[in-house]
Amino acid sequence: MSQLPQFTPILPELIIVCLAMILLIYGVFRGDGATRNISWIAVLGLLVAAICVSAIPAGKILAFDGQFVVDDFGRYMKWLVLLGSAVAIIMSLGYNERESISRIEFPVLILFATLGMLMMISANGLISLYVGLELQSLSLYVIAAFQRDSVRSSEAGLKYFVLGALSSGMLLYGSSLVYGFSGTTSFTVLADLFKQPATDPSVGFVVGLVFVMAGLAFKISAVPFHMWTPDVYEGAPTPVTAFFAVAPKIAAIALFVRVLMGPFGELFAQWQQIVILMSVLSMLVGAFAAIWQTNIKRLMAYSSIGHVGYALIGLAAGSEPGIRGILVYMTIYLVMTIGAFCCILAMRRDGRMVENISDLAGLSRTHPMMALAFAVFMFSMAGIPPLAGFFGKLYIFLAAVDEELYTLAIIGVLTSVVGAFYYLRIVKLMYFDEPAEAFDKDSNREIGVLMTVAAMLTAFFIVFAGPVIDGAEAAAGILFSG
Amino acid sequence: MTDWPILSLVTFLPTLGAAFILLFIRGDAADVAQRSRATALWVSLSTFLVSLLLWVDFDTTTASFQYVQKIAWIPSLGISYHMGVDGISMLFVILSTFLTPICVLASWQSVQTRVKEYMVAFLVLETLMVGMFCALDFVLFYVFFEAVLIPMFLIIGIWGGANRVYAAFKFFLYTLAGSVLMLIALLTIYFEADSSDIPTLLHHSFDPDLQRWLWLAFFASFAVKVPMWPVHTWLPDAHVEAPTAGSVILAGVLLKMGAYGFLRFSVPMLPFATEFFTPLIYTLSIIAVIYTSLVALAQEDMKKLIAYSSVAHMGFVTIGIFTLTQQGLQGALFQMLSHGIIASALFLCVGVVYDRLHSREIARYGGLVHRMPVYAAMFMVFMLGSVGLPGTSGFVGEFLILVGVFQVNSWVAMLATTGIILGAAYMLYLYRRVIFGKLTKDDLKNMLDLSPREIAVMAPLIVVTLWMGIYPAPFLAVMDASVANLISEHKTAMEAIKAVSLAAR
């Protein structure tokens, strides 16, 4: 009985892989002059893929001998990732042209990275997990070093590669232990393994689990595996940093959630403490280390570490509201981060990027609208209502309180106060200080449009909070329906 | 009763005005400034007039919420946009809408930089204040309660004095640190009672042990806002550095938010913990009344002196709330309104001389009565109101509080009364040093008396101060039913808890 496997579930992935290869060939023939066209086609392809994600029949679908899964949780996360990647390509257009690194490989690499992320989100086995993760990581290493004439960019790429390889090694080692002690790589079988109340995992299995978690923690840059983040964020070209801060992070969080809630769901008691510890440390490092930063990209790196800490609170709750909280949080995080990086991309003076926080001084006088948008993102990241960021935190803390994780919730809110300090520092520079020299009048329309849209979404999230949360609710429910 | 959503109108009218200023007022700088001022004034005045309708149609015989509006907001969590006022909150809505046009008018000339943004900030602030007093869903309440920080942070930080950055950060972080703990408490309540609806929660009885924790979390937030000793230190800094109108809103409305929180959450929802912690509140309030009065005596800076006097007066308010007697509670509410008017007016008085001489130092002044008789007279009314002279609003509030507290604890009453004496001392001392004495300093000799605009700012405040002092009945009538209901509910709840603990034995 030989028949072709079902291809419908992987339709978005197929579109992206075909598009990436066609664009690569097209680009080779047309040369770097075609980059702008290729980029827009890639964006279009990503959006088509996003439409296809919703076109796949509803419910939970397994494909390829159970190695690949599509469910509402995956759909939701794929939308976010595809959106993040599409926006990252648009953001890179103007920047790459001005820095004369506008090469055709850039959009193609982002497509391949996105393909890896979609694969990660849909992984239902240790093998498919690793394949997706590596496809993503290898593309990202190259993109990090894309500005190859710049020492900083090359250094960032190399650092990312070495540490990323280390984390992949840990992940593989953990996977091999898990396989060795359970005899399977399939998430479905692993999940059933501990369903019987009496079966306790062996020590080797738990060690394997810990290594897998450590490997994944690298990818989401949770403390204590966060060291690469500030250096890579600072060194990589700014649109790449923006891309790193959104798409791979969301995909890695999705993977982290799926692995822990799926195959290892019954081992909640074992991994909960690790997640709590990582969450607390991430929040603390994210809040305190950012205070002394002077480079805006480094500051965003620590800020993203802090945000991962908050998202992990939802995972530590291990409940449906917790997962819903993560989904809402990551959605809002995506919008805020894109917006903030649009502002950072607009920080150009005399044709060169400036990255010091002090360069923002008096922005409210020189560029009032940009300052307003940036202030909205900063207040939102600090979690001040009525902006979107508050609702992200609200749902996370809601889940924590529901599971009676009071200590974690209190640490969370208190670090958010510390975090508010450095976000406010940026607002202070923009609004209270005397203006520095004005930035270049930005001729880049895409950035302006993205910034405006992101600011609107952040500021008026309060109005349409209902639909977003209902969507997240449906997506979270699927992880618990079995 | 009207069936159109009057509360939402009062709440969001200022925001519409702000949006209008932001989007449609453009052109050269002087023109923009003038038109922003005018728009802000008209918007805030019409908001005030609309809000007066609330009072006209208010039913004083019932304790239930009026002008209620409820729309599903986040259905999956059962959170709704629920607005309504009762006898406790209604007058604060009017206080907020009353003070905003006064602030706009008071900043007419003293604010010359970035006028457009300034007016937008004040109108947004008005929306948030009014919304906070009207919200009947605690998520909505929290959104308004916290969001107030943003415009206030900007107002202090952009248009404030020399040390404004420090003051703005201190204000923001102090209040935020308190509020986030309240958020955790609110979420706990949400799971305990399975509702975020305030009227529903008012009838929910919580486990006594849990009540203590919840009460402490609420206390962390409200005590900072009130502010109570020892977490009051942000207030003098914020007041001193804020522009005059910012101080007016801080003293007039923002401080009331903490006391309002006690009345809306701590006292009715957590009756057991309220009784349990009453000694703590009394102790802290008495320290606030006596200690900050003494501190006020030693101040060299006019605004700082009034800021400390605010802490002392709010100490009276917290004592009054926790007496849980009809007189004490009504006195506390009345004192909040009265302080909202008088402290605001005193800050405006300081603003008047500050605009002329750009100094708040008491020693820089003296003998102003010779050059500014109208100013001296108006200042005197407010100064005496702050002291609590019969015939001014200050007297009614303090008297009722003392009557209430005497029924419960005469020691507290006695110590609180010393605060009134000290209050008279520092206010009269301030007045003597600034207004009387010989006019020796040269730059004071050509100071001008109040301009018609400044008189227009002060006059309504004088009218209200005297009205509240001479004929307080209309104000007290609004509160009567709600306060009586609060007390009877509290008694029922306490009896229920005692019955349960007796049965357990």
PDB file of N, CA, C and O in Angstrom, chain A residues 324 364-365 379 384-386 390-391 394-395 397-398 401-402 406 409 413 417 420-421 424-425 427-428 431-432 462 466 469-470 473, chain B residues 73-77 114 139 142-143 146-147 150 153-154 157-158 164-165 168-169 172-173 176-177 180-181 183-184 187-188 190-191:
ATOM      1  N   ARG A 324      -2.366  30.363  27.644  1.00  0.00           N
ATOM      2  CA  ARG A 324      -3.060  31.505  27.043  1.00  0.00           C
ATOM      3  C   ARG A 324      -2.281  32.786  27.327  1.00  0.00           C
ATOM      4  O   ARG A 324      -2.094  33.625  26.449  1.00  0.00           O
ATOM      5  N   SER A 364      11.591  64.465  21.595  1.00  0.00           N
ATOM      6  CA  SER A 364      10.218  64.965  21.518  1.00  0.00           C
ATOM      7  C   SER A 364      10.163  66.353  20.883  1.00  0.00           C
ATOM      8  O   SER A 364       9.122  66.775  20.411  1.00  0.00           O
ATOM      9  N   ARG A 365      11.298  67.066  20.858  1.00  0.00           N
ATOM     10  CA  ARG A 365      11.312  68.373  20.200  1.00  0.00           C
ATOM     11  C   ARG A 365      11.616  68.226  18.719  1.00  0.00           C
ATOM     12  O   ARG A 365      11.013  68.886  17.885  1.00  0.00           O
ATOM     13  N   PHE A 379       6.446  52.639  27.617  1.00  0.00           N
ATOM     14  CA  PHE A 379       5.461  52.485  28.690  1.00  0.00           C
ATOM     15  C   PHE A 379       4.787  51.122  28.585  1.00  0.00           C
ATOM     16  O   PHE A 379       4.476  50.484  29.596  1.00  0.00           O
ATOM     17  N   ILE A 384       2.584  49.410  31.801  1.00  0.00           N
ATOM     18  CA  ILE A 384       1.685  50.399  32.372  1.00  0.00           C
ATOM     19  C   ILE A 384       0.376  50.406  31.580  1.00  0.00           C
ATOM     20  O   ILE A 384       0.414  50.545  30.357  1.00  0.00           O
ATOM     21  N   PRO A 385      -0.773  50.242  32.220  1.00  0.00           N
ATOM     22  CA  PRO A 385      -2.013  50.367  31.489  1.00  0.00           C
ATOM     23  C   PRO A 385      -2.203  51.805  31.045  1.00  0.00           C
ATOM     24  O   PRO A 385      -1.606  52.695  31.646  1.00  0.00           O
ATOM     25  N   PRO A 386      -2.989  52.087  30.064  1.00  0.00           N
ATOM     26  CA  PRO A 386      -3.873  51.191  29.311  1.00  0.00           C
ATOM     27  C   PRO A 386      -3.182  50.576  28.096  1.00  0.00           C
ATOM     28  O   PRO A 386      -3.876  50.131  27.203  1.00  0.00           O
ATOM     29  N   PHE A 390       0.564  45.953  29.395  1.00  0.00           N
ATOM     30  CA  PHE A 390      -0.099  45.668  30.665  1.00  0.00           C
ATOM     31  C   PHE A 390      -0.946  44.408  30.565  1.00  0.00           C
ATOM     32  O   PHE A 390      -0.952  43.572  31.464  1.00  0.00           O
ATOM     33  N   PHE A 391      -1.651  44.265  29.432  1.00  0.00           N
ATOM     34  CA  PHE A 391      -2.540  43.114  29.320  1.00  0.00           C
ATOM     35  C   PHE A 391      -1.745  41.822  29.218  1.00  0.00           C
ATOM     36  O   PHE A 391      -2.158  40.793  29.761  1.00  0.00           O
ATOM     37  N   LEU A 394      -0.890  41.096  32.661  1.00  0.00           N
ATOM     38  CA  LEU A 394      -2.098  40.748  33.408  1.00  0.00           C
ATOM     39  C   LEU A 394      -2.420  39.271  33.249  1.00  0.00           C
ATOM     40  O   LEU A 394      -2.672  38.568  34.229  1.00  0.00           O
ATOM     41  N   TYR A 395      -2.388  38.781  31.987  1.00  0.00           N
ATOM     42  CA  TYR A 395      -2.760  37.387  31.762  1.00  0.00           C
ATOM     43  C   TYR A 395      -1.743  36.431  32.341  1.00  0.00           C
ATOM     44  O   TYR A 395      -2.091  35.357  32.830  1.00  0.00           O
ATOM     45  N   PHE A 397       0.143  37.022  35.030  1.00  0.00           N
ATOM     46  CA  PHE A 397      -0.011  36.995  36.492  1.00  0.00           C
ATOM     47  C   PHE A 397      -1.324  36.345  36.895  1.00  0.00           C
ATOM     48  O   PHE A 397      -1.428  35.712  37.943  1.00  0.00           O
ATOM     49  N   LEU A 398      -2.328  36.501  36.040  1.00  0.00           N
ATOM     50  CA  LEU A 398      -3.596  35.830  36.277  1.00  0.00           C
ATOM     51  C   LEU A 398      -3.364  34.324  36.405  1.00  0.00           C
ATOM     52  O   LEU A 398      -3.858  33.678  37.328  1.00  0.00           O
ATOM     53  N   VAL A 401      -1.397  33.460  39.641  1.00  0.00           N
ATOM     54  CA  VAL A 401      -2.217  33.518  40.856  1.00  0.00           C
ATOM     55  C   VAL A 401      -3.198  32.359  40.877  1.00  0.00           C
ATOM     56  O   VAL A 401      -3.466  31.766  41.923  1.00  0.00           O
ATOM     57  N   ASP A 402      -3.693  31.987  39.703  1.00  0.00           N
ATOM     58  CA  ASP A 402      -4.626  30.868  39.617  1.00  0.00           C
ATOM     59  C   ASP A 402      -3.988  29.591  40.152  1.00  0.00           C
ATOM     60  O   ASP A 402      -4.622  28.791  40.821  1.00  0.00           O
ATOM     61  N   TYR A 406       2.208  32.476  44.259  1.00  0.00           N
ATOM     62  CA  TYR A 406       2.215  33.869  44.715  1.00  0.00           C
ATOM     63  C   TYR A 406       3.616  34.470  44.733  1.00  0.00           C
ATOM     64  O   TYR A 406       3.823  35.606  44.318  1.00  0.00           O
ATOM     65  N   ALA A 409       4.697  35.393  41.350  1.00  0.00           N
ATOM     66  CA  ALA A 409       3.959  36.557  40.865  1.00  0.00           C
ATOM     67  C   ALA A 409       4.482  37.835  41.517  1.00  0.00           C
ATOM     68  O   ALA A 409       4.652  38.863  40.855  1.00  0.00           O
ATOM     69  N   VAL A 413       6.048  41.063  39.650  1.00  0.00           N
ATOM     70  CA  VAL A 413       5.587  42.458  39.622  1.00  0.00           C
ATOM     71  C   VAL A 413       6.663  43.400  40.149  1.00  0.00           C
ATOM     72  O   VAL A 413       6.811  44.516  39.659  1.00  0.00           O
ATOM     73  N   VAL A 417       8.699  46.659  38.298  1.00  0.00           N
ATOM     74  CA  VAL A 417       8.907  48.035  38.762  1.00  0.00           C
ATOM     75  C   VAL A 417      10.349  48.467  38.475  1.00  0.00           C
ATOM     76  O   VAL A 417      10.595  49.582  38.011  1.00  0.00           O
ATOM     77  N   ALA A 420      10.618  49.097  34.939  1.00  0.00           N
ATOM     78  CA  ALA A 420      10.007  50.376  34.563  1.00  0.00           C
ATOM     79  C   ALA A 420      11.039  51.489  34.628  1.00  0.00           C
ATOM     80  O   ALA A 420      11.002  52.432  33.838  1.00  0.00           O
ATOM     81  N   PHE A 421      12.002  51.354  35.548  1.00  0.00           N
ATOM     82  CA  PHE A 421      12.986  52.418  35.704  1.00  0.00           C
ATOM     83  C   PHE A 421      13.757  52.663  34.412  1.00  0.00           C
ATOM     84  O   PHE A 421      13.918  53.790  33.969  1.00  0.00           O
ATOM     85  N   LEU A 424      11.589  54.058  31.654  1.00  0.00           N
ATOM     86  CA  LEU A 424      11.311  55.474  31.929  1.00  0.00           C
ATOM     87  C   LEU A 424      12.513  56.344  31.603  1.00  0.00           C
ATOM     88  O   LEU A 424      12.370  57.498  31.212  1.00  0.00           O
ATOM     89  N   ARG A 425      13.706  55.763  31.777  1.00  0.00           N
ATOM     90  CA  ARG A 425      14.911  56.535  31.499  1.00  0.00           C
ATOM     91  C   ARG A 425      14.913  56.985  30.033  1.00  0.00           C
ATOM     92  O   ARG A 425      15.331  58.094  29.711  1.00  0.00           O
ATOM     93  N   VAL A 427      12.204  57.434  28.185  1.00  0.00           N
ATOM     94  CA  VAL A 427      11.175  58.476  28.069  1.00  0.00           C
ATOM     95  C   VAL A 427      11.731  59.791  28.601  1.00  0.00           C
ATOM     96  O   VAL A 427      11.524  60.863  28.013  1.00  0.00           O
ATOM     97  N   LYS A 428      12.448  59.693  29.703  1.00  0.00           N
ATOM     98  CA  LYS A 428      13.043  60.902  30.297  1.00  0.00           C
ATOM     99  C   LYS A 428      13.976  61.582  29.298  1.00  0.00           C
ATOM    100  O   LYS A 428      13.902  62.793  29.103  1.00  0.00           O
ATOM    101  N   TYR A 431      11.875  63.217  26.526  1.00  0.00           N
ATOM    102  CA  TYR A 431      10.932  64.275  26.849  1.00  0.00           C
ATOM    103  C   TYR A 431      11.481  65.339  27.790  1.00  0.00           C
ATOM    104  O   TYR A 431      11.059  66.479  27.733  1.00  0.00           O
ATOM    105  N   PHE A 432      12.385  64.961  28.703  1.00  0.00           N
ATOM    106  CA  PHE A 432      12.797  65.931  29.720  1.00  0.00           C
ATOM    107  C   PHE A 432      14.089  66.639  29.347  1.00  0.00           C
ATOM    108  O   PHE A 432      14.353  67.723  29.825  1.00  0.00           O
ATOM    109  N   ILE A 462      -6.456  48.019  24.143  1.00  0.00           N
ATOM    110  CA  ILE A 462      -7.522  47.973  25.139  1.00  0.00           C
ATOM    111  C   ILE A 462      -8.890  47.842  24.480  1.00  0.00           C
ATOM    112  O   ILE A 462      -9.802  47.228  25.016  1.00  0.00           O
ATOM    113  N   GLY A 466     -10.614  41.791  23.415  1.00  0.00           N
ATOM    114  CA  GLY A 466     -11.475  40.618  23.380  1.00  0.00           C
ATOM    115  C   GLY A 466     -11.077  39.583  22.332  1.00  0.00           C
ATOM    116  O   GLY A 466     -10.743  38.443  22.677  1.00  0.00           O
ATOM    117  N   ILE A 469      -7.678  37.745  22.763  1.00  0.00           N
ATOM    118  CA  ILE A 469      -7.648  36.817  23.879  1.00  0.00           C
ATOM    119  C   ILE A 469      -8.496  35.591  23.579  1.00  0.00           C
ATOM    120  O   ILE A 469      -8.130  34.476  23.960  1.00  0.00           O
ATOM    121  N   ASP A 470      -9.584  35.771  22.863  1.00  0.00           N
ATOM    122  CA  ASP A 470     -10.382  34.613  22.499  1.00  0.00           C
ATOM    123  C   ASP A 470      -9.595  33.686  21.586  1.00  0.00           C
ATOM    124  O   ASP A 470      -9.646  32.459  21.737  1.00  0.00           O
ATOM    125  N   GLU A 473      -7.158  31.890  23.626  1.00  0.00           N
ATOM    126  CA  GLU A 473      -7.867  30.906  24.450  1.00  0.00           C
ATOM    127  C   GLU A 473      -8.051  29.605  23.675  1.00  0.00           C
ATOM    128  O   GLU A 473      -7.775  28.511  24.166  1.00  0.00           O
TER     129      GLU A 473
ATOM    130  N   TRP B  73     -16.573  43.360  27.728  1.00  0.00           N
ATOM    131  CA  TRP B  73     -15.314  43.900  27.212  1.00  0.00           C
ATOM    132  C   TRP B  73     -14.380  42.755  26.839  1.00  0.00           C
ATOM    133  O   TRP B  73     -13.968  42.620  25.699  1.00  0.00           O
ATOM    134  N   ILE B  74     -14.049  41.919  27.817  1.00  0.00           N
ATOM    135  CA  ILE B  74     -13.269  40.721  27.516  1.00  0.00           C
ATOM    136  C   ILE B  74     -14.139  39.556  27.963  1.00  0.00           C
ATOM    137  O   ILE B  74     -14.028  39.082  29.095  1.00  0.00           O
ATOM    138  N   PRO B  75     -15.040  39.087  27.090  1.00  0.00           N
ATOM    139  CA  PRO B  75     -16.058  38.134  27.542  1.00  0.00           C
ATOM    140  C   PRO B  75     -15.482  36.844  28.104  1.00  0.00           C
ATOM    141  O   PRO B  75     -16.030  36.283  29.050  1.00  0.00           O
ATOM    142  N   SER B  76     -14.344  36.379  27.530  1.00  0.00           N
ATOM    143  CA  SER B  76     -13.843  35.082  27.974  1.00  0.00           C
ATOM    144  C   SER B  76     -13.438  35.103  29.448  1.00  0.00           C
ATOM    145  O   SER B  76     -13.382  34.068  30.096  1.00  0.00           O
ATOM    146  N   LEU B  77     -13.153  36.267  29.976  1.00  0.00           N
ATOM    147  CA  LEU B  77     -12.795  36.350  31.396  1.00  0.00           C
ATOM    148  C   LEU B  77     -13.913  36.979  32.213  1.00  0.00           C
ATOM    149  O   LEU B  77     -13.782  37.173  33.417  1.00  0.00           O
ATOM    150  N   ARG B 114       5.773  74.280  25.059  1.00  0.00           N
ATOM    151  CA  ARG B 114       5.032  73.076  24.669  1.00  0.00           C
ATOM    152  C   ARG B 114       3.619  73.081  25.243  1.00  0.00           C
ATOM    153  O   ARG B 114       3.175  72.143  25.900  1.00  0.00           O
ATOM    154  N   VAL B 139     -10.630  45.489  36.902  1.00  0.00           N
ATOM    155  CA  VAL B 139      -9.606  45.602  35.860  1.00  0.00           C
ATOM    156  C   VAL B 139      -9.649  47.005  35.259  1.00  0.00           C
ATOM    157  O   VAL B 139      -8.627  47.663  35.072  1.00  0.00           O
ATOM    158  N   TYR B 142      -8.248  49.365  37.741  1.00  0.00           N
ATOM    159  CA  TYR B 142      -6.793  49.327  37.797  1.00  0.00           C
ATOM    160  C   TYR B 142      -6.177  50.033  36.596  1.00  0.00           C
ATOM    161  O   TYR B 142      -5.172  50.726  36.728  1.00  0.00           O
ATOM    162  N   VAL B 143      -6.789  49.859  35.439  1.00  0.00           N
ATOM    163  CA  VAL B 143      -6.279  50.518  34.245  1.00  0.00           C
ATOM    164  C   VAL B 143      -6.265  52.031  34.446  1.00  0.00           C
ATOM    165  O   VAL B 143      -5.248  52.694  34.225  1.00  0.00           O
ATOM    166  N   GLU B 146      -3.706  53.174  37.368  1.00  0.00           N
ATOM    167  CA  GLU B 146      -2.293  53.115  37.022  1.00  0.00           C
ATOM    168  C   GLU B 146      -1.954  54.104  35.916  1.00  0.00           C
ATOM    169  O   GLU B 146      -0.891  54.695  35.908  1.00  0.00           O
ATOM    170  N   ALA B 147      -2.883  54.219  34.964  1.00  0.00           N
ATOM    171  CA  ALA B 147      -2.588  55.036  33.787  1.00  0.00           C
ATOM    172  C   ALA B 147      -2.378  56.491  34.169  1.00  0.00           C
ATOM    173  O   ALA B 147      -1.680  57.222  33.464  1.00  0.00           O
ATOM    174  N   ILE B 150       1.148  57.999  33.899  1.00  0.00           N
ATOM    175  CA  ILE B 150       1.840  58.435  32.681  1.00  0.00           C
ATOM    176  C   ILE B 150       1.736  59.954  32.479  1.00  0.00           C
ATOM    177  O   ILE B 150       2.763  60.622  32.406  1.00  0.00           O
ATOM    178  N   PHE B 153       3.575  61.804  35.309  1.00  0.00           N
ATOM    179  CA  PHE B 153       5.039  61.682  35.155  1.00  0.00           C
ATOM    180  C   PHE B 153       5.538  62.716  34.147  1.00  0.00           C
ATOM    181  O   PHE B 153       6.523  63.420  34.393  1.00  0.00           O
ATOM    182  N   LEU B 154       4.822  62.832  33.040  1.00  0.00           N
ATOM    183  CA  LEU B 154       5.248  63.780  32.014  1.00  0.00           C
ATOM    184  C   LEU B 154       5.065  65.216  32.482  1.00  0.00           C
ATOM    185  O   LEU B 154       5.910  66.081  32.243  1.00  0.00           O
ATOM    186  N   GLY B 157       7.788  65.921  34.897  1.00  0.00           N
ATOM    187  CA  GLY B 157       9.109  65.845  34.291  1.00  0.00           C
ATOM    188  C   GLY B 157       9.376  66.918  33.246  1.00  0.00           C
ATOM    189  O   GLY B 157      10.508  67.360  33.082  1.00  0.00           O
ATOM    190  N   ILE B 158       8.361  67.307  32.491  1.00  0.00           N
ATOM    191  CA  ILE B 158       8.612  68.276  31.416  1.00  0.00           C
ATOM    192  C   ILE B 158       8.489  69.711  31.914  1.00  0.00           C
ATOM    193  O   ILE B 158       9.321  70.549  31.617  1.00  0.00           O
ATOM    194  N   ARG B 164      13.294  68.222  38.706  1.00  0.00           N
ATOM    195  CA  ARG B 164      12.061  67.561  38.294  1.00  0.00           C
ATOM    196  C   ARG B 164      12.243  66.088  37.927  1.00  0.00           C
ATOM    197  O   ARG B 164      11.358  65.275  38.179  1.00  0.00           O
ATOM    198  N   VAL B 165      13.410  65.735  37.376  1.00  0.00           N
ATOM    199  CA  VAL B 165      13.594  64.355  36.934  1.00  0.00           C
ATOM    200  C   VAL B 165      13.555  63.411  38.125  1.00  0.00           C
ATOM    201  O   VAL B 165      12.865  62.390  38.120  1.00  0.00           O
ATOM    202  N   ALA B 168      10.000  63.165  39.404  1.00  0.00           N
ATOM    203  CA  ALA B 168       9.103  62.406  38.530  1.00  0.00           C
ATOM    204  C   ALA B 168       9.353  60.905  38.679  1.00  0.00           C
ATOM    205  O   ALA B 168       8.416  60.112  38.781  1.00  0.00           O
ATOM    206  N   PHE B 169      10.637  60.524  38.711  1.00  0.00           N
ATOM    207  CA  PHE B 169      10.941  59.091  38.870  1.00  0.00           C
ATOM    208  C   PHE B 169      10.462  58.576  40.215  1.00  0.00           C
ATOM    209  O   PHE B 169       9.909  57.491  40.314  1.00  0.00           O
ATOM    210  N   PHE B 172       6.757  58.140  40.192  1.00  0.00           N
ATOM    211  CA  PHE B 172       6.310  57.028  39.351  1.00  0.00           C
ATOM    212  C   PHE B 172       6.609  55.684  40.001  1.00  0.00           C
ATOM    213  O   PHE B 172       5.737  54.825  40.134  1.00  0.00           O
ATOM    214  N   LEU B 173       7.861  55.511  40.425  1.00  0.00           N
ATOM    215  CA  LEU B 173       8.260  54.192  40.900  1.00  0.00           C
ATOM    216  C   LEU B 173       7.633  53.864  42.251  1.00  0.00           C
ATOM    217  O   LEU B 173       7.231  52.730  42.494  1.00  0.00           O
ATOM    218  N   LEU B 176       4.048  52.980  41.523  1.00  0.00           N
ATOM    219  CA  LEU B 176       3.958  51.735  40.761  1.00  0.00           C
ATOM    220  C   LEU B 176       4.224  50.537  41.662  1.00  0.00           C
ATOM    221  O   LEU B 176       3.507  49.538  41.620  1.00  0.00           O
ATOM    222  N   ALA B 177       5.254  50.661  42.515  1.00  0.00           N
ATOM    223  CA  ALA B 177       5.595  49.541  43.392  1.00  0.00           C
ATOM    224  C   ALA B 177       4.419  49.172  44.279  1.00  0.00           C
ATOM    225  O   ALA B 177       4.149  47.991  44.522  1.00  0.00           O
ATOM    226  N   VAL B 180       1.400  47.486  41.966  1.00  0.00           N
ATOM    227  CA  VAL B 180       1.516  46.142  41.416  1.00  0.00           C
ATOM    228  C   VAL B 180       1.149  45.094  42.464  1.00  0.00           C
ATOM    229  O   VAL B 180       0.602  44.047  42.128  1.00  0.00           O
ATOM    230  N   LEU B 181       1.409  45.398  43.737  1.00  0.00           N
ATOM    231  CA  LEU B 181       1.004  44.439  44.766  1.00  0.00           C
ATOM    232  C   LEU B 181      -0.513  44.360  44.831  1.00  0.00           C
ATOM    233  O   LEU B 181      -1.089  43.296  45.043  1.00  0.00           O
ATOM    234  N   LEU B 183      -2.379  44.681  42.352  1.00  0.00           N
ATOM    235  CA  LEU B 183      -2.801  43.881  41.205  1.00  0.00           C
ATOM    236  C   LEU B 183      -2.863  42.403  41.572  1.00  0.00           C
ATOM    237  O   LEU B 183      -3.823  41.703  41.249  1.00  0.00           O
ATOM    238  N   ILE B 184      -1.824  41.947  42.287  1.00  0.00           N
ATOM    239  CA  ILE B 184      -1.821  40.538  42.703  1.00  0.00           C
ATOM    240  C   ILE B 184      -3.036  40.254  43.586  1.00  0.00           C
ATOM    241  O   ILE B 184      -3.715  39.236  43.449  1.00  0.00           O
ATOM    242  N   LEU B 187      -6.134  39.990  41.531  1.00  0.00           N
ATOM    243  CA  LEU B 187      -6.229  38.726  40.811  1.00  0.00           C
ATOM    244  C   LEU B 187      -6.624  37.599  41.758  1.00  0.00           C
ATOM    245  O   LEU B 187      -7.410  36.711  41.407  1.00  0.00           O
ATOM    246  N   THR B 188      -6.084  37.634  42.979  1.00  0.00           N
ATOM    247  CA  THR B 188      -6.482  36.628  43.960  1.00  0.00           C
ATOM    248  C   THR B 188      -7.980  36.714  44.223  1.00  0.00           C
ATOM    249  O   THR B 188      -8.678  35.699  44.270  1.00  0.00           O
ATOM    250  N   TYR B 190     -10.141  37.785  42.234  1.00  0.00           N
ATOM    251  CA  TYR B 190     -10.834  37.336  41.030  1.00  0.00           C
ATOM    252  C   TYR B 190     -11.051  35.821  41.071  1.00  0.00           C
ATOM    253  O   TYR B 190     -12.136  35.335  40.748  1.00  0.00           O
ATOM    254  N   PHE B 191     -10.037  35.088  41.496  1.00  0.00           N
ATOM    255  CA  PHE B 191     -10.207  33.636  41.523  1.00  0.00           C
ATOM    256  C   PHE B 191     -11.014  33.194  42.732  1.00  0.00           C
ATOM    257  O   PHE B 191     -11.715  32.195  42.686  1.00  0.00           O
TER     258      PHE B 191
END
